[in-house]
CSV table of C-alpha atoms and ligand atoms in Angstrom, one decimal:
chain,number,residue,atom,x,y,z
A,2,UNK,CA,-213.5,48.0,7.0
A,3,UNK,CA,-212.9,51.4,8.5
A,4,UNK,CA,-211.2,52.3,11.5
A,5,UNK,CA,-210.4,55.1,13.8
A,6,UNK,CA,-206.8,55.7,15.2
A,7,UNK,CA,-205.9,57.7,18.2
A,8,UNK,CA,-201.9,58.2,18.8
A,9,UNK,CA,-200.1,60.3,21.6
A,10,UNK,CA,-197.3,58.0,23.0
A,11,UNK,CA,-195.3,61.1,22.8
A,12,UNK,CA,-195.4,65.1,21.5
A,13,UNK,CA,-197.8,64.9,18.6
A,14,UNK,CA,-201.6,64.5,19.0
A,15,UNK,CA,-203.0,62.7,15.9
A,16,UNK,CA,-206.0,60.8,15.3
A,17,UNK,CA,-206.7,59.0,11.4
A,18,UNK,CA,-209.7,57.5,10.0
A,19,UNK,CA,-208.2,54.2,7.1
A,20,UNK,CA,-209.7,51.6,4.9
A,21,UNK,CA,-209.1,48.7,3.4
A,22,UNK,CA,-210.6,46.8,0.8
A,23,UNK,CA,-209.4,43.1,1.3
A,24,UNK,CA,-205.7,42.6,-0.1
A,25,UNK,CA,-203.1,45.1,-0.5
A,26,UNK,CA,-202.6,48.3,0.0
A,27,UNK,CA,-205.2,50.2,2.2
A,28,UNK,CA,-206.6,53.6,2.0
A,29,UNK,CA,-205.8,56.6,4.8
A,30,UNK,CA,-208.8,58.1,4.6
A,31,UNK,CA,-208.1,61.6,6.9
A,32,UNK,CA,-204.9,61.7,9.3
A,33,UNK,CA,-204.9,64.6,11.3
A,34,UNK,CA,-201.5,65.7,13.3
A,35,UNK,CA,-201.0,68.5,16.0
A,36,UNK,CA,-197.7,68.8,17.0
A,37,UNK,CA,-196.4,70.4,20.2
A,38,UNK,CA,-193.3,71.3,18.9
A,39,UNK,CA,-194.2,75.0,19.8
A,40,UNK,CA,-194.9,73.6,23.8
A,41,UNK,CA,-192.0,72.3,24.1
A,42,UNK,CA,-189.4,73.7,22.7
A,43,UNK,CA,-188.3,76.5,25.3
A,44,UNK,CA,-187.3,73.4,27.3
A,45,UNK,CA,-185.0,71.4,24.7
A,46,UNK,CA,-187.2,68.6,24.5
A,47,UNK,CA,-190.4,66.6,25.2
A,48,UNK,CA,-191.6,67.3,28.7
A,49,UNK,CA,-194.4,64.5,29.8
A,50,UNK,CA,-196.7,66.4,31.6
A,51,UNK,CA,-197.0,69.5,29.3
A,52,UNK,CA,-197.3,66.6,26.5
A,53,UNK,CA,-199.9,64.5,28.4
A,54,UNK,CA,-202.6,68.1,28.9
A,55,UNK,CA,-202.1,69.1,25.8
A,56,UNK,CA,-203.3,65.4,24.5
A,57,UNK,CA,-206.3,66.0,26.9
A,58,UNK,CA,-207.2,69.9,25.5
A,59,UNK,CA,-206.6,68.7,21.7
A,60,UNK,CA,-207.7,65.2,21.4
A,61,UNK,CA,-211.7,65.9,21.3
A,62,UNK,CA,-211.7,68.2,18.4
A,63,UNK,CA,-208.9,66.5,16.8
A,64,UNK,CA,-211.0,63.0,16.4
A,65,UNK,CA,-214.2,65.1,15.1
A,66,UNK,CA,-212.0,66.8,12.5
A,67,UNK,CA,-210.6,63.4,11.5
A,68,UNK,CA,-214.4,61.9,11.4
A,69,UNK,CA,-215.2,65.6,9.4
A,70,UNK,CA,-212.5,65.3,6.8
A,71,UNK,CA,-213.1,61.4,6.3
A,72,UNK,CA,-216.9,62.2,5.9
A,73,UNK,CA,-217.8,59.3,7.9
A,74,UNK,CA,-219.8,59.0,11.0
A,75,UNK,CA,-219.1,56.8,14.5
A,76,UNK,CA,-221.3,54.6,12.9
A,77,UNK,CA,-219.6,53.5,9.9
A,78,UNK,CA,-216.9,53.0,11.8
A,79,UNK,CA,-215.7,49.0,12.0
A,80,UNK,CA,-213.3,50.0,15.1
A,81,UNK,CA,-211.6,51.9,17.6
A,82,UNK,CA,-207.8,51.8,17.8
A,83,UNK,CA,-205.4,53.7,20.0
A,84,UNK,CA,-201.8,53.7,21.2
A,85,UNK,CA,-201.5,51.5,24.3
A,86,UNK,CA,-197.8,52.2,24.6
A,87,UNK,CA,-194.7,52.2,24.9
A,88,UNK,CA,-194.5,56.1,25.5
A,89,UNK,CA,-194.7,58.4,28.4
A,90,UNK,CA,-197.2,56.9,30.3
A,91,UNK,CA,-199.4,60.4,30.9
A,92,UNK,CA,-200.0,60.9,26.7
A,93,UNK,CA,-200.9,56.9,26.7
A,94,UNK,CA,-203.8,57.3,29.1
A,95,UNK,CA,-205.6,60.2,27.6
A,96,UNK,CA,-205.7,58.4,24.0
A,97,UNK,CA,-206.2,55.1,25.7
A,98,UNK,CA,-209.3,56.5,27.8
A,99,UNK,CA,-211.1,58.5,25.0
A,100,UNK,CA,-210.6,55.5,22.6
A,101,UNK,CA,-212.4,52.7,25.5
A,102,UNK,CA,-214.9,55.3,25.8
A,103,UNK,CA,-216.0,55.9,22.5
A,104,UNK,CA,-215.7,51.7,22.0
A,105,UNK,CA,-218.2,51.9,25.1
A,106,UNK,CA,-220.9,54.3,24.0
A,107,UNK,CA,-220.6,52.8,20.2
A,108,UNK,CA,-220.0,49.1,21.1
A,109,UNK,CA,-217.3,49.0,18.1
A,110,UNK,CA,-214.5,46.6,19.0
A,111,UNK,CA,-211.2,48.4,20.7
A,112,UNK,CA,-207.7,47.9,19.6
A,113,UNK,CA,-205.0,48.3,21.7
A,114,UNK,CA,-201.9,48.9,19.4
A,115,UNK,CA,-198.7,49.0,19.7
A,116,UNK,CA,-197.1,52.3,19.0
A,117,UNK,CA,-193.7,50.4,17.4
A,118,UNK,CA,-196.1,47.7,15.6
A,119,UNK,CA,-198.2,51.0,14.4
A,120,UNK,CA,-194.7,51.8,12.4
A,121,UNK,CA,-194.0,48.5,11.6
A,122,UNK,CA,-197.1,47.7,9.3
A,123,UNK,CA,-197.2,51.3,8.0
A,124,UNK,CA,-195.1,50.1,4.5
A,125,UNK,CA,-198.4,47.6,4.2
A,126,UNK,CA,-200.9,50.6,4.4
A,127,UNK,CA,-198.7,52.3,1.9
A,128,UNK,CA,-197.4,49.9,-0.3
A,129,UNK,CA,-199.4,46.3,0.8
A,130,UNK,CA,-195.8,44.4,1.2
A,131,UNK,CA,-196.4,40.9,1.8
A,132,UNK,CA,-194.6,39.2,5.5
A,133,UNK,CA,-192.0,38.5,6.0
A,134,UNK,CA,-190.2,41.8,5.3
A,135,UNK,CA,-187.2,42.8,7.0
A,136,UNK,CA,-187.6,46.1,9.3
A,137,UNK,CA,-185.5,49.1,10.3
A,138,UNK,CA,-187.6,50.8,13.0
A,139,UNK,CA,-185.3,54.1,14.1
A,140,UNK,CA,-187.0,56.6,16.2
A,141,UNK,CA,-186.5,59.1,19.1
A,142,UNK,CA,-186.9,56.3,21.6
A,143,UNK,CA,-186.4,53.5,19.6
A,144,UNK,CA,-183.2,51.9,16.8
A,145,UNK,CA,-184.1,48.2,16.0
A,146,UNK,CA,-183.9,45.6,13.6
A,147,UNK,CA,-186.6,43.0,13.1
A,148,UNK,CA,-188.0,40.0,11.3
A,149,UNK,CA,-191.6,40.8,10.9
A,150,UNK,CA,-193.5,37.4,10.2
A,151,UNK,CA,-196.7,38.6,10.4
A,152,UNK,CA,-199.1,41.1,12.7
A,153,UNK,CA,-197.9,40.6,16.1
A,154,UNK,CA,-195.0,38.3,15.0
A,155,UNK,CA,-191.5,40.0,15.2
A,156,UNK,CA,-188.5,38.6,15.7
A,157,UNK,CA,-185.6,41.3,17.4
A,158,UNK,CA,-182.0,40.6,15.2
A,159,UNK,CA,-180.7,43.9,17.0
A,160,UNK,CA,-181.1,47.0,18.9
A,161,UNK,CA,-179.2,49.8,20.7
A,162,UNK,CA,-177.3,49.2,23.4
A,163,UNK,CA,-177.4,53.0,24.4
A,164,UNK,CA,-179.0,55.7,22.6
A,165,UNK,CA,-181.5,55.5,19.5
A,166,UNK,CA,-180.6,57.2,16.1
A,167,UNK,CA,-183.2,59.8,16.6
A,168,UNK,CA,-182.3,60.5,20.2
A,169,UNK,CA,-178.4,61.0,18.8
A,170,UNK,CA,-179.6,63.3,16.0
A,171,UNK,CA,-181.7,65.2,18.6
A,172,UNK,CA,-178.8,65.8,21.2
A,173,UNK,CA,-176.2,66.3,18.9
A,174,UNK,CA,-177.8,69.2,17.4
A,175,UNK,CA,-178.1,70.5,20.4
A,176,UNK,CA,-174.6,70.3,21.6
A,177,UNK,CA,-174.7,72.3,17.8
A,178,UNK,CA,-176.4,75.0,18.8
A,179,UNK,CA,-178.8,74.2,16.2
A,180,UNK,CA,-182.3,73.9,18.3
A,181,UNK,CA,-185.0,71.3,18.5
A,182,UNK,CA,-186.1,69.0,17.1
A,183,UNK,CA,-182.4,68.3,15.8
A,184,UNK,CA,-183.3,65.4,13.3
A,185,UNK,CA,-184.6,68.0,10.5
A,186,UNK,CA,-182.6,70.8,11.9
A,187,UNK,CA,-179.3,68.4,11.0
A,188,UNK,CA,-180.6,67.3,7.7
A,189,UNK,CA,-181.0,70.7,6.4
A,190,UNK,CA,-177.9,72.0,7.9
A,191,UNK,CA,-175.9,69.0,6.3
A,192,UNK,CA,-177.4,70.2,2.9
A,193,UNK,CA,-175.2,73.6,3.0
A,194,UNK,CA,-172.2,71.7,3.6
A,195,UNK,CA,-169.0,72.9,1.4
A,196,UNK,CA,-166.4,69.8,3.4
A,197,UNK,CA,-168.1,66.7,4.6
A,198,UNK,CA,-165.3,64.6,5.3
A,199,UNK,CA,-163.9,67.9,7.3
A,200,UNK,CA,-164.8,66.1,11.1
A,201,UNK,CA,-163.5,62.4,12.2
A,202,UNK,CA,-166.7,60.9,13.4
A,203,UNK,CA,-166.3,57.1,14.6
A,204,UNK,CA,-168.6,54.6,12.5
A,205,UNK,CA,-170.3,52.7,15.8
A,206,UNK,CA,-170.0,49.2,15.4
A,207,UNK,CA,-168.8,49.0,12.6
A,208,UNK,CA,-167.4,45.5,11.9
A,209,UNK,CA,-169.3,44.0,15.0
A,210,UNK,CA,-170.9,40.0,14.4
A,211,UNK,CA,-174.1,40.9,16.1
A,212,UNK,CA,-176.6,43.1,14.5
A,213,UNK,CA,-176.5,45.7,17.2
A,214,UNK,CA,-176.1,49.7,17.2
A,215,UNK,CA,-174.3,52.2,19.4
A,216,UNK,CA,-175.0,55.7,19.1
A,217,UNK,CA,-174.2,57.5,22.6
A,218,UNK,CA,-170.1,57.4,21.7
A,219,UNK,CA,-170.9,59.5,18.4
A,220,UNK,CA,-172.8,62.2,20.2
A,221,UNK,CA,-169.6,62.4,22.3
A,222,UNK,CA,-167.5,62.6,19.3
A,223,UNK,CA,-169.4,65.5,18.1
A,224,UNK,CA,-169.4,67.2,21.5
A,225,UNK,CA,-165.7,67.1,21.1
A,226,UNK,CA,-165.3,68.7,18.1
A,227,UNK,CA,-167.5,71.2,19.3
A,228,UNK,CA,-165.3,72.1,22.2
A,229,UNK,CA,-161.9,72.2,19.9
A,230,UNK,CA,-164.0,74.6,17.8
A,231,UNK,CA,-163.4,76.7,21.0
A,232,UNK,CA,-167.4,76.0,21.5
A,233,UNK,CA,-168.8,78.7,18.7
A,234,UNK,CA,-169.7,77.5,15.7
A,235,UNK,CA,-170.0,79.2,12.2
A,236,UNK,CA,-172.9,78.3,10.0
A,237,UNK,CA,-169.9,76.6,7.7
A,238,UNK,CA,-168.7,74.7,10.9
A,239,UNK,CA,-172.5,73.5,11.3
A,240,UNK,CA,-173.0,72.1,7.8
A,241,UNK,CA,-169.8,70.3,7.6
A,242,UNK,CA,-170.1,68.6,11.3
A,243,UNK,CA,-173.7,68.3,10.1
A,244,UNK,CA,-172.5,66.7,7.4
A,245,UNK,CA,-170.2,64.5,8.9
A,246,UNK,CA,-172.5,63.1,11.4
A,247,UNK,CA,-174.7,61.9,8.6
A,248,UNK,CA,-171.9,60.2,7.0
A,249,UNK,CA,-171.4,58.2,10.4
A,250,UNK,CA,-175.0,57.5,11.3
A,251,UNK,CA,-174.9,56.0,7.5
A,252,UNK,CA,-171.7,54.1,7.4
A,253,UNK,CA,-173.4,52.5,10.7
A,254,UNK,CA,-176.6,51.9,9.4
A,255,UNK,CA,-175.4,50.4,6.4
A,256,UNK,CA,-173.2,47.9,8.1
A,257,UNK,CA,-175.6,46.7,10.7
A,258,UNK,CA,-178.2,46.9,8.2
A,259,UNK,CA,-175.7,44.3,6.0
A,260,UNK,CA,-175.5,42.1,8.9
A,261,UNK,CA,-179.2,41.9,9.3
A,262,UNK,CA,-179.7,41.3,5.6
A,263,UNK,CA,-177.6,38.2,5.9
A,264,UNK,CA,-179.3,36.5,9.2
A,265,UNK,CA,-182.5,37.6,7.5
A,266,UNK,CA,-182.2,36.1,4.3
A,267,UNK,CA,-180.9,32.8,5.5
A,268,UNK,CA,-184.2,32.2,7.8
A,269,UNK,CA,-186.6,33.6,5.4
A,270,UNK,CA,-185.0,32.9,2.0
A,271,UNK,CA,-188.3,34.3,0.7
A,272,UNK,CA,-188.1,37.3,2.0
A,273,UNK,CA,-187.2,40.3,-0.4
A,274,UNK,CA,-187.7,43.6,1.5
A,275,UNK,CA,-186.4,46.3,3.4
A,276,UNK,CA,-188.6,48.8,4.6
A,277,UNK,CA,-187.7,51.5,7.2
A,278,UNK,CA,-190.0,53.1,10.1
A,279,UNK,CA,-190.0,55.8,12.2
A,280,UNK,CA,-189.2,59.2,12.3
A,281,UNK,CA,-185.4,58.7,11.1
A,282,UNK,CA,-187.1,57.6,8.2
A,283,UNK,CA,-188.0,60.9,7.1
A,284,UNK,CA,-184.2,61.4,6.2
A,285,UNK,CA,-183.6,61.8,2.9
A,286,UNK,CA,-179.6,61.0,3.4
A,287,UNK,CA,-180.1,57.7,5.2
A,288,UNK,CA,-183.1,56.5,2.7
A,289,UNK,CA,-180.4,56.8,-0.4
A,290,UNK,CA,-178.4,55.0,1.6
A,291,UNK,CA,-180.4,52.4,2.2
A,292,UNK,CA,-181.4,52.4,-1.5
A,293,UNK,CA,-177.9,51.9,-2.6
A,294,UNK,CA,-177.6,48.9,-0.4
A,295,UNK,CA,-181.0,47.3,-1.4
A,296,UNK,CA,-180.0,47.5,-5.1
A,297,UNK,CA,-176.9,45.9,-4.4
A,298,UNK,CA,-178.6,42.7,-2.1
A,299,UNK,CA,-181.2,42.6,-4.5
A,300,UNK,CA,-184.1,43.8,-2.3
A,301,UNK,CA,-187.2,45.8,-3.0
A,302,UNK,CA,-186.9,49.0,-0.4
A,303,UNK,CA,-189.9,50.5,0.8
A,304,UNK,CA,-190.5,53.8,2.8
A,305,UNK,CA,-193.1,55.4,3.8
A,306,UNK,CA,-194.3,59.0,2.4
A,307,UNK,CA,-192.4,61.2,5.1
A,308,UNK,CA,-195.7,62.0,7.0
A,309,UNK,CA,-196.4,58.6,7.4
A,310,UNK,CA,-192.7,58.2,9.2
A,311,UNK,CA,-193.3,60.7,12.1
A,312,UNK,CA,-195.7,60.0,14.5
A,313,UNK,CA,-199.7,59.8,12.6
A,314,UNK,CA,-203.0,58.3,13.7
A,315,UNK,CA,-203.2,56.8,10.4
A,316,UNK,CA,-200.8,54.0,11.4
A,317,UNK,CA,-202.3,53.1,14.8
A,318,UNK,CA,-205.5,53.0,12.5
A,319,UNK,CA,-204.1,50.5,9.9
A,320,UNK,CA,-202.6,48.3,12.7
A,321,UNK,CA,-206.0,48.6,14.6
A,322,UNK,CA,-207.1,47.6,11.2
A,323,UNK,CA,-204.6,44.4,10.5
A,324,UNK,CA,-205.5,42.9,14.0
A,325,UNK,CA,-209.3,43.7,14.3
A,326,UNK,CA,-209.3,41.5,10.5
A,327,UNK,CA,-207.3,38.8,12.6
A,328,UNK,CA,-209.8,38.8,15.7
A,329,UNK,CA,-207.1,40.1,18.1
A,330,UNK,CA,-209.2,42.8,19.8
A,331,UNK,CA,-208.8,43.8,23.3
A,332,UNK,CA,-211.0,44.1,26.9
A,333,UNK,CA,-211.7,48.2,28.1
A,334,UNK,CA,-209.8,46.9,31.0
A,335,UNK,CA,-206.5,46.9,28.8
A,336,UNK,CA,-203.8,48.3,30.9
A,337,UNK,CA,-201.7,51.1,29.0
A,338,UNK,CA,-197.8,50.0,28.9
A,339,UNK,CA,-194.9,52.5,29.2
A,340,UNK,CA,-192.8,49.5,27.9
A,341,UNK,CA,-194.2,47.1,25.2
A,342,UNK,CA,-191.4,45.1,23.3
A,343,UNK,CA,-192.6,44.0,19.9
A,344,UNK,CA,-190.4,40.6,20.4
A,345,UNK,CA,-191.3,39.8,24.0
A,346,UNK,CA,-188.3,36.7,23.9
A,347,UNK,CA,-185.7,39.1,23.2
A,348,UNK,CA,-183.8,39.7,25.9
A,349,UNK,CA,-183.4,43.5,27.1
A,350,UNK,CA,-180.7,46.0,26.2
A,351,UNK,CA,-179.5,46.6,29.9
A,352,UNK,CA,-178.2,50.4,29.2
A,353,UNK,CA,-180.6,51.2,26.2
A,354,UNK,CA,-182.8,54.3,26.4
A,355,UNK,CA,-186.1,55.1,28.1
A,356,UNK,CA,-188.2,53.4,25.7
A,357,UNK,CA,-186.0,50.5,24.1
B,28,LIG,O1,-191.2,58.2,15.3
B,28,LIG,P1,-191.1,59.6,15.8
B,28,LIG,O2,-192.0,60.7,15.3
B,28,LIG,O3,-191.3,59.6,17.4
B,28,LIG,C1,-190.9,58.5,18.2
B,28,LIG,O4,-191.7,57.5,18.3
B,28,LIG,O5,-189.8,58.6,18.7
B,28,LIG,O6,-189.6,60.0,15.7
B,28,LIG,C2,-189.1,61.2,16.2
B,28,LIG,C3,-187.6,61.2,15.9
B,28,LIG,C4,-186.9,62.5,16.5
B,28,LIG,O7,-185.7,62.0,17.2
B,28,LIG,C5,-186.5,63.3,15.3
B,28,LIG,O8,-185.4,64.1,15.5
B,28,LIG,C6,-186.3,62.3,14.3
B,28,LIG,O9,-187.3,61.3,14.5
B,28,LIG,N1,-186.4,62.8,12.9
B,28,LIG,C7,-185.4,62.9,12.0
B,28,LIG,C8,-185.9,63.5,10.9
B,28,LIG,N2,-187.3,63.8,11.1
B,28,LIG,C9,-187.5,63.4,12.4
B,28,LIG,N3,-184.2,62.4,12.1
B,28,LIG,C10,-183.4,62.6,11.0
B,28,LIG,N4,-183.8,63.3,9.9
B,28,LIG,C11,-185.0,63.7,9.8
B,28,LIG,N5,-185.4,64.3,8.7
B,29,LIG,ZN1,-192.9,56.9,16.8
């Protein structure tokens, strides 16, 4: 089967063209990414409306190119899949629209995915692991930790109660001085650092019984530091607080991540992996981390090739893909969804960010 995949829940305009063959691993056929970065960033971060035109001026071309590179044609297409939400509501629309309305001329079956489920099955496009897997979805909007059982069966053991991971790499650099989009812009400053223990960052959570994170308290830490710094940093000041923050974030991640593995493995005792999503992902710091600790719990730890972390098409394709094999495809009158939890019985994270 082969399947198109439209994503712009946020500030990248992708569309992908995957495969699959039956079991395993599938096959991402073209995945083709614009990002706005360049739009945006004289403002500090994603603004919706510049991010929902763009979608409309790009998305045509970007879909033909995909269809182009793939060397396929609407016709051997099996499906049409696009990101129904959660994002800012504008982006959701255009993808959603163009996505019903090629479904309409072709009559091929429309998916409407979710954009968190999209990075959820990803490690299954990539490396065809077998439900139920254990899941680490950390994002700009997003900082979970779920039981996937199966497509469209996820079970929520924890989630921020304030900012995501991505959303505290993001502002933090820019309390730093450092620019946008901070994730990237932190990871390579942290790689110059000379003292990494230099800054007292608190580990959030740390210790807690739940399986819950905290990130909002750490971004204040680091404004702190800032301002005893007499608010001027040196490049050497940047890379050690850099440096620092990663050690937090880790220290964090690895206890929550501990807690998880624990509830985890005593309701699926056959589960064996860890896989991480999301743009976080990308982070090479946090993925040896997580390494470390699935050697020592005896898991297999899977992450996706770094492209395949940030936003893609090619994901929204393969989860089209996953459901349209399963029958779950959905009416044109399919309502996009600014919010979309993945576990619909977990209750919500009063103070959590826009898109928790
Ligand atoms: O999944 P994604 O592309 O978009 C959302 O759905 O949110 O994630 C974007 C987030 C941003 O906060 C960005 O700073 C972060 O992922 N990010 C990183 C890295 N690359 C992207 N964070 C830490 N280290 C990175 N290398
Ligand atoms: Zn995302």
């Amino acid at each position: 089967m082969k399947v198109l995949g439209i994503e712009t829940s946020c500030d990248e305009t992708a569309a992908a063209i995957v495969e699959d063959d039956g079991e395993g691993p599938g096959r991402v056929l073209s995945n083709v990414v614009l990002s706005q970065l360049d739009d945006h960033r004289p403002y500090g971060g994603v603004v919706p409306e510049i991010a929902a035109r763009a979608h409309l001026q790009h998305l045509d071309r970007l879909v033909r190119e995909a269809l182009e590179r793939a060397g396929v044609g609407l016709s051997d297409l099996d499906g049409i899949a696009a990101t129904a939400g959660p994002g800012l509501i504008g982006g959701v629309m255009v993808g959603v629209m163009t996505a019903k309305a090629m479904a309409a001329v072709t009559g091929l079956p429309f998916m409407a995915v979710n954009h968190l489920e999209g990075h959820a099955l990803t490690a299954r496009l990539t490396h065809g692991v077998k439900f139920p897997f254990l899941l680490l979805l950390v994002s700009g909007g997003h900082c979970q930790l779920l039981a996937v059982e199966g497509v469209g069966r996820y079970r929520r053991l924890g989630t921020t109660i304030d900012d995501a991971v991505g959303e505290a790499f993001d502002k933090s650099a820019k309390i730093m001085g450092l620019g946008y989009p901070g994730g990237p812009l932190m990871e390579k400053a942290a790689s110059g650092a000379t003292n990494p223990g230099r800054f007292d960052l608190p580990v959030p959570m740390k210790g807690r019984p739940d399986c819950d994170f905290s990130f909002s308290g750490l971004k204040t830490a680091v404004r702190r530091h800032v301002e005893n710094l007499g608010g001027t940093l040196s490049d050497a000041d940047r890379a050690d607080l850099a440096a620092s923050f990663h050690q937090a974030v880790g220290d964090s991640l690895i206890d929550r991540c501990t807690k998880a593995l624990k509830v985890f493995k005593e309701a699926f005792p056959e589960g064996r992996t860890l896989v991480v999503a999301g743009g976080v992902a990308a982070n090479q710091v946090l993925r040896a981390r997580l390494t470390d600790l699935c050697r020592r719990h005896k898991f297999e730890f899977v992450a996706p090739p770094l492209g395949l972390c940030t936003d893609n098409g090619a994901m929204i394709a393969w989860a089209g893909l996953e459901r349209l094999r399963l029958g779950l495809t959905d009416g044109l009158d399919f309502a996009p969804r600014p919010r979309w939890p993945l576990d619909p019985n977990a209750k919500a994270a009063p103070f959590a960010g826009v898109k928790a």
